[in-house]
mmCIF file of C-alpha atoms in Angstrom:
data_model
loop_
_atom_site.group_PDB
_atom_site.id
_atom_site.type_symbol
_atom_site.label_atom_id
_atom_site.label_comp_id
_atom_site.label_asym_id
_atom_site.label_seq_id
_atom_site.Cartn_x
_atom_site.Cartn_y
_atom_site.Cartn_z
ATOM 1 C CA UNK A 8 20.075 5.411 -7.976
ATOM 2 C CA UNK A 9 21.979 7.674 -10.669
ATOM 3 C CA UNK A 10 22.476 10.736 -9.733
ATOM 4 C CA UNK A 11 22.166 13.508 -12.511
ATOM 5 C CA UNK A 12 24.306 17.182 -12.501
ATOM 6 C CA UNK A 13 23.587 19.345 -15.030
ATOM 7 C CA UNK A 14 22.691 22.590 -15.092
ATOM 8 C CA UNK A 15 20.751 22.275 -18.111
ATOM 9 C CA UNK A 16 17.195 21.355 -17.446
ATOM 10 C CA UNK A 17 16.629 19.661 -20.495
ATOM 11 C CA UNK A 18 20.164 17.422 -20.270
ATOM 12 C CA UNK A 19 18.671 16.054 -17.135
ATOM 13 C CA UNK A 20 15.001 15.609 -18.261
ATOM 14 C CA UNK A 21 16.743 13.671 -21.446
ATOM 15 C CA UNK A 22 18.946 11.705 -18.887
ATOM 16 C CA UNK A 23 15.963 10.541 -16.655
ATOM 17 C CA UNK A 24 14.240 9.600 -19.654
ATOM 18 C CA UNK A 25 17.060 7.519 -20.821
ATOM 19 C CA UNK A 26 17.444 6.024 -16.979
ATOM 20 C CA UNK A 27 13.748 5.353 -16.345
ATOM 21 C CA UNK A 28 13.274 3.368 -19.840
ATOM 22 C CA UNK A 29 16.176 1.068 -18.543
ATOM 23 C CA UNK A 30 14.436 0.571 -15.002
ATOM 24 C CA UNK A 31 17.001 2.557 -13.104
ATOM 25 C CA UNK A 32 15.632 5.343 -10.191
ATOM 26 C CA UNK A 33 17.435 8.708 -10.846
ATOM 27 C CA UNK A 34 17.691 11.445 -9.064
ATOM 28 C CA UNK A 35 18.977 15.067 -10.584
ATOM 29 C CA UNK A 36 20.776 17.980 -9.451
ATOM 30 C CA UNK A 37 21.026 21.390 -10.990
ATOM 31 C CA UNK A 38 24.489 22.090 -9.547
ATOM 32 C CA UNK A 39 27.493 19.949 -8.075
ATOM 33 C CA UNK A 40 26.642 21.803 -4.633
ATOM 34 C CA UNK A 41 23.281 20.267 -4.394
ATOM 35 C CA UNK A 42 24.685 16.664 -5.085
ATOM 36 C CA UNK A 43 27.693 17.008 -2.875
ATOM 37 C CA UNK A 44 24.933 17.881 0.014
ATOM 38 C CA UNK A 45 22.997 14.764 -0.880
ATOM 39 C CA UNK A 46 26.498 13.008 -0.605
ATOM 40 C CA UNK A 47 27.200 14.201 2.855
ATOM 41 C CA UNK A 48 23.848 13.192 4.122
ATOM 42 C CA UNK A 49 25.735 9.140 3.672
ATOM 43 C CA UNK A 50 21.932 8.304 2.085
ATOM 44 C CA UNK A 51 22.803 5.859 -0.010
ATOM 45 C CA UNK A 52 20.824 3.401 -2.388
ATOM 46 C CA UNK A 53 21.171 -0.242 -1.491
ATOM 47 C CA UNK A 54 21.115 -1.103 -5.334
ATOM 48 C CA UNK A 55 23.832 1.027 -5.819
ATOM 49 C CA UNK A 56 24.787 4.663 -6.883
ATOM 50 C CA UNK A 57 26.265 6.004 -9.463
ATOM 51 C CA UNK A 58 27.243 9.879 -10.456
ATOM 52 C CA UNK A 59 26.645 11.698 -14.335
ATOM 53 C CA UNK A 60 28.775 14.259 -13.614
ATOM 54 C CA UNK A 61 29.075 17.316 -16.239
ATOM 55 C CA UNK A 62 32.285 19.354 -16.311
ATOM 56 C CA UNK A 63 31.134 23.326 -16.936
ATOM 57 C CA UNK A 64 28.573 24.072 -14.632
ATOM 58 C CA UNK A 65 28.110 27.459 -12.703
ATOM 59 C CA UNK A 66 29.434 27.605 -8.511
ATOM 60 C CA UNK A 67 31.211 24.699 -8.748
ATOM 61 C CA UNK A 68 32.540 22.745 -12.094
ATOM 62 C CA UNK A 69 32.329 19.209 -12.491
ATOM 63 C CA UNK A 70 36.078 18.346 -11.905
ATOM 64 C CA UNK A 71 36.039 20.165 -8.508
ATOM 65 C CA UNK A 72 32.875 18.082 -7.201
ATOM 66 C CA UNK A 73 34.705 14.943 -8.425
ATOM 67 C CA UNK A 74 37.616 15.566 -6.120
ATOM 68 C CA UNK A 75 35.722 16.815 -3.336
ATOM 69 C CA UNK A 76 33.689 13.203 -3.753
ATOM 70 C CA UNK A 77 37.268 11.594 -4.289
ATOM 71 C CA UNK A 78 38.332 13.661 -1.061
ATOM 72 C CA UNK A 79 35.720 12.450 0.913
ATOM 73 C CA UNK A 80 36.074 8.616 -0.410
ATOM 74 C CA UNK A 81 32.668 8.011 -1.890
ATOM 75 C CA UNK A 82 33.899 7.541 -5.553
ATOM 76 C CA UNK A 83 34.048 3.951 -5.059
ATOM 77 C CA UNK A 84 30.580 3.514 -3.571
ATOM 78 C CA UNK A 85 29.461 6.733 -5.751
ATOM 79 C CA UNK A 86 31.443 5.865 -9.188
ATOM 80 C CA UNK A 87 31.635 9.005 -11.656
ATOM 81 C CA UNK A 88 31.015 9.291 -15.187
ATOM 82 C CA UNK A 89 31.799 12.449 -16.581
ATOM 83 C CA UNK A 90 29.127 14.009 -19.649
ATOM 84 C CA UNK A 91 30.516 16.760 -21.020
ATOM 85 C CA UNK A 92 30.064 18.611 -24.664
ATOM 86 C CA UNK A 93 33.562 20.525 -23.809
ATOM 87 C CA UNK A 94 35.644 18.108 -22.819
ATOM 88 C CA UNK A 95 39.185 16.974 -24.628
ATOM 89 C CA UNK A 96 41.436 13.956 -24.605
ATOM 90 C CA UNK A 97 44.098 15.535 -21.953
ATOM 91 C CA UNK A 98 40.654 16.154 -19.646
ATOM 92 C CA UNK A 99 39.233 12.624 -20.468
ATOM 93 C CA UNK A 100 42.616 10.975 -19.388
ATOM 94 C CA UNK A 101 42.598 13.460 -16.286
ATOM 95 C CA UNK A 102 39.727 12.460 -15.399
ATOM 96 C CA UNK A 103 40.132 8.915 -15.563
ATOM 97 C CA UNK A 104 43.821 8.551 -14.122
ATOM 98 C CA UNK A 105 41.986 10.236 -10.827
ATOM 99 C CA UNK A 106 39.295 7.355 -10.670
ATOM 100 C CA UNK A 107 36.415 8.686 -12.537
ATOM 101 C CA UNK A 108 34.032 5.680 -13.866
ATOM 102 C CA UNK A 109 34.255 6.238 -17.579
ATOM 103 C CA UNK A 110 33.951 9.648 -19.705
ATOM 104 C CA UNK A 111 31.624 10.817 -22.507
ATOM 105 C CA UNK A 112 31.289 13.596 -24.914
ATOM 106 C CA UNK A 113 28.250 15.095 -25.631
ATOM 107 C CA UNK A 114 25.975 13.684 -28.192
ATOM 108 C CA UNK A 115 26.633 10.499 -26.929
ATOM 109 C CA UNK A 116 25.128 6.731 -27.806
ATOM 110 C CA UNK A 117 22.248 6.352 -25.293
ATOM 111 C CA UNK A 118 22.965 2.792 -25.184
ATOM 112 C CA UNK A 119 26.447 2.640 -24.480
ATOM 113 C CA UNK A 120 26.165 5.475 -21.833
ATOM 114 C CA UNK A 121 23.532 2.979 -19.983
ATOM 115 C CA UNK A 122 25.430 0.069 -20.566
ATOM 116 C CA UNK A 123 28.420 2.255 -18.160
ATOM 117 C CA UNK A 124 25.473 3.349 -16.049
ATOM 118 C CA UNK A 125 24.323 -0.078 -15.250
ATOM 119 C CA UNK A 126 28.088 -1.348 -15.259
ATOM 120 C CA UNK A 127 28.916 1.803 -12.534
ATOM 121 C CA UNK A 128 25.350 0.473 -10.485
ATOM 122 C CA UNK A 129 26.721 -3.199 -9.964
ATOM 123 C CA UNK A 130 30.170 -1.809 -8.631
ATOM 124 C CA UNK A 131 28.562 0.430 -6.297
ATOM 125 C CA UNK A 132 26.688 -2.246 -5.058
ATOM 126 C CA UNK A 133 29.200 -4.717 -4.370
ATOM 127 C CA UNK A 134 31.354 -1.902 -3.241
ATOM 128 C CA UNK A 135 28.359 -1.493 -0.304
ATOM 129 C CA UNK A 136 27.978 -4.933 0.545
ATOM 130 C CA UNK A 137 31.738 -5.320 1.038
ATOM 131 C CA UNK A 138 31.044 -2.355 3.221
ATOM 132 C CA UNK A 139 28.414 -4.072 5.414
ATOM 133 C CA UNK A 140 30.636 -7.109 5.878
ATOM 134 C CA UNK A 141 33.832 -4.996 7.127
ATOM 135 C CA UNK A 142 31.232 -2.756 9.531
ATOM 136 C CA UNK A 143 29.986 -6.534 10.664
ATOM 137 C CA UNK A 144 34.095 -7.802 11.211
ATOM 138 C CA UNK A 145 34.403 -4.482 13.051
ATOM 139 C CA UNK A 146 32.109 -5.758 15.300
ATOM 140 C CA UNK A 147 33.753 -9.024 16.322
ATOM 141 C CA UNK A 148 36.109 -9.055 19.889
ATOM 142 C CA UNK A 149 39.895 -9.994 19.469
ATOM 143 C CA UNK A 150 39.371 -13.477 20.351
ATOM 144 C CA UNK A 151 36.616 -13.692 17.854
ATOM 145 C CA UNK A 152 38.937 -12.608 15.223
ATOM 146 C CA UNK A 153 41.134 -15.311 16.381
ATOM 147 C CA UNK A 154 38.570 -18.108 16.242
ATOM 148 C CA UNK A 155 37.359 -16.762 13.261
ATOM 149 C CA UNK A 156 41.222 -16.976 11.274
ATOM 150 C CA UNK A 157 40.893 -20.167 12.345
ATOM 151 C CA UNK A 158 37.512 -21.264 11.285
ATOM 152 C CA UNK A 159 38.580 -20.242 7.787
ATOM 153 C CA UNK A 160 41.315 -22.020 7.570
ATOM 154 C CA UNK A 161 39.353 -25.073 7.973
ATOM 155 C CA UNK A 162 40.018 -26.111 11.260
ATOM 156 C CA UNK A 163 37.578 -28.346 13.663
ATOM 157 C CA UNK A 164 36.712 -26.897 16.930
ATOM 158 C CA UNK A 165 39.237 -29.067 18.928
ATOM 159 C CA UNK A 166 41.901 -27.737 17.196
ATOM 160 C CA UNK A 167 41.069 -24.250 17.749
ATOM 161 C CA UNK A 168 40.598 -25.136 21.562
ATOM 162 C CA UNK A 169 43.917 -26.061 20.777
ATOM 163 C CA UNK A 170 45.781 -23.880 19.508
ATOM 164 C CA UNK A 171 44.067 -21.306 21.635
ATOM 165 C CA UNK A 172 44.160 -23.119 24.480
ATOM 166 C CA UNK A 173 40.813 -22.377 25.504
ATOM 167 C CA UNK A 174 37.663 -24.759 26.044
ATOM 168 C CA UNK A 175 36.020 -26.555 22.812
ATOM 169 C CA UNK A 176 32.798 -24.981 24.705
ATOM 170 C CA UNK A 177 34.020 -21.239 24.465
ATOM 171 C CA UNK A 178 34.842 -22.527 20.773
ATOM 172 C CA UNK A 179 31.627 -22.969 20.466
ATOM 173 C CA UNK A 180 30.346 -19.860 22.276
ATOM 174 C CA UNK A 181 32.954 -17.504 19.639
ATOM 175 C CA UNK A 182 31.374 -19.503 16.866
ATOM 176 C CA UNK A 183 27.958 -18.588 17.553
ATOM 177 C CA UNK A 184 28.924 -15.127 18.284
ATOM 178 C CA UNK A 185 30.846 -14.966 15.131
ATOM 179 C CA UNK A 186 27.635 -16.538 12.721
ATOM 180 C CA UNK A 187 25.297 -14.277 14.393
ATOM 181 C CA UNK A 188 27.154 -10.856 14.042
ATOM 182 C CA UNK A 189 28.228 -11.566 10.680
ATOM 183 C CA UNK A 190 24.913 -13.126 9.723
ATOM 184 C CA UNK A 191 25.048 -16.520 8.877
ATOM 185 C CA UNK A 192 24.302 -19.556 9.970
ATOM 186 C CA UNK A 193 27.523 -22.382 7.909
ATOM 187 C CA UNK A 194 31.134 -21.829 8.004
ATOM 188 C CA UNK A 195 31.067 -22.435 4.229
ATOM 189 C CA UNK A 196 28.072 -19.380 4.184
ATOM 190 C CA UNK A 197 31.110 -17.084 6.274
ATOM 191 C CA UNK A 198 34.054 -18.222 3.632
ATOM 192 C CA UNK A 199 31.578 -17.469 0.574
ATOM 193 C CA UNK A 200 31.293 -13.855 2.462
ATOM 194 C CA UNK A 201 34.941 -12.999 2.924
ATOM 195 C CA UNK A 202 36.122 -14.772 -0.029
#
């Protein structure tokens, strides 16, 4: 989903335009307040979000909402790119040495600002399934996180016994545990997961 602030109606009907043509959803905001409550509500698209962000904007500017996303640590699943037809070098590099996605001046190319769009939707995206798979290691017990070291390094269900000196049985019974809370069913599937 991109997510459009502007407080210029016609920016953001130009925007969704743009976004729709290229098969992305988009959502738009007529202030940085409205998107930050959208933020806060942790609703987020499982293709991926992404934030076009302008800087001068009544309430609350653009920079401010980007460090109050930055604050609360959704720039990563929420990337930024800043729009702006007042912006400078010195803001651009600002901008960017804080973590925002790219940085454009208004008029822009349409093509390369999708191009960052689409680039800024894939990172969000792998930036959420990276958080499914931590919320599903979260899950595991102590001892599963033991077995589960182990499993990756390659090592046969004897030797975990083993090592652990515990039954092959309750080996087995961590194992199963282990492939069903982090959903799948091969120790080469959990490996391709955690590489």
């Amino acid at each position: 989903m991109l997510h459009i602030v502007d407080d210029e109606e016609v920016v953001r009907d130009a925007l969704t335009w743009l976004a729709t043509s290229r098969g992305i959803s988009s959502r738009s905001y007529a202030s940085a307040l409205q998107l930050l409550r959208h933020a806060d509500s942790g609703q987020f698209d499982p293709d991926g979000d992404c934030v076009l962000l302008d800087v001068r904007m009544p309430d609350m500017n653009g920079i401010a909402a980007f460090d109050q996303l930055s604050t609360r640590g959704l720039t990563q699943r929420m990337p930024v790119i800043f729009l702006t037809g007042h912006g400078d070098v010195p803001m651009a590099v600002d901008a960017l040495k804080r973590g925002a996605f790219d940085f454009f001046e208004k008029p822009f190319n349409d093509n390369q600002l999708m191009d960052r769009v689409q680039e800024g939707l894939a990172g969000s995206r792998k930036a959420g399934e990276m958080a499914q798979v931590h919320a599903r290691l979260a899950t595991l017990s102590a001892r599963e996180r033991e077995v589960l070291d182990l499993i990756l390094a390659g090592k046969m269900n004897k030797v975990v016994a083993d090592e652990l000196g515990i039954s092959m049985r309750t080996v087995e019974v961590h194992r199963a545990h282990i492939f069903d809370k982090m959903q799948v069913k091969t120790a080469v599937e959990l490996a391709g997961l955690l590489k």
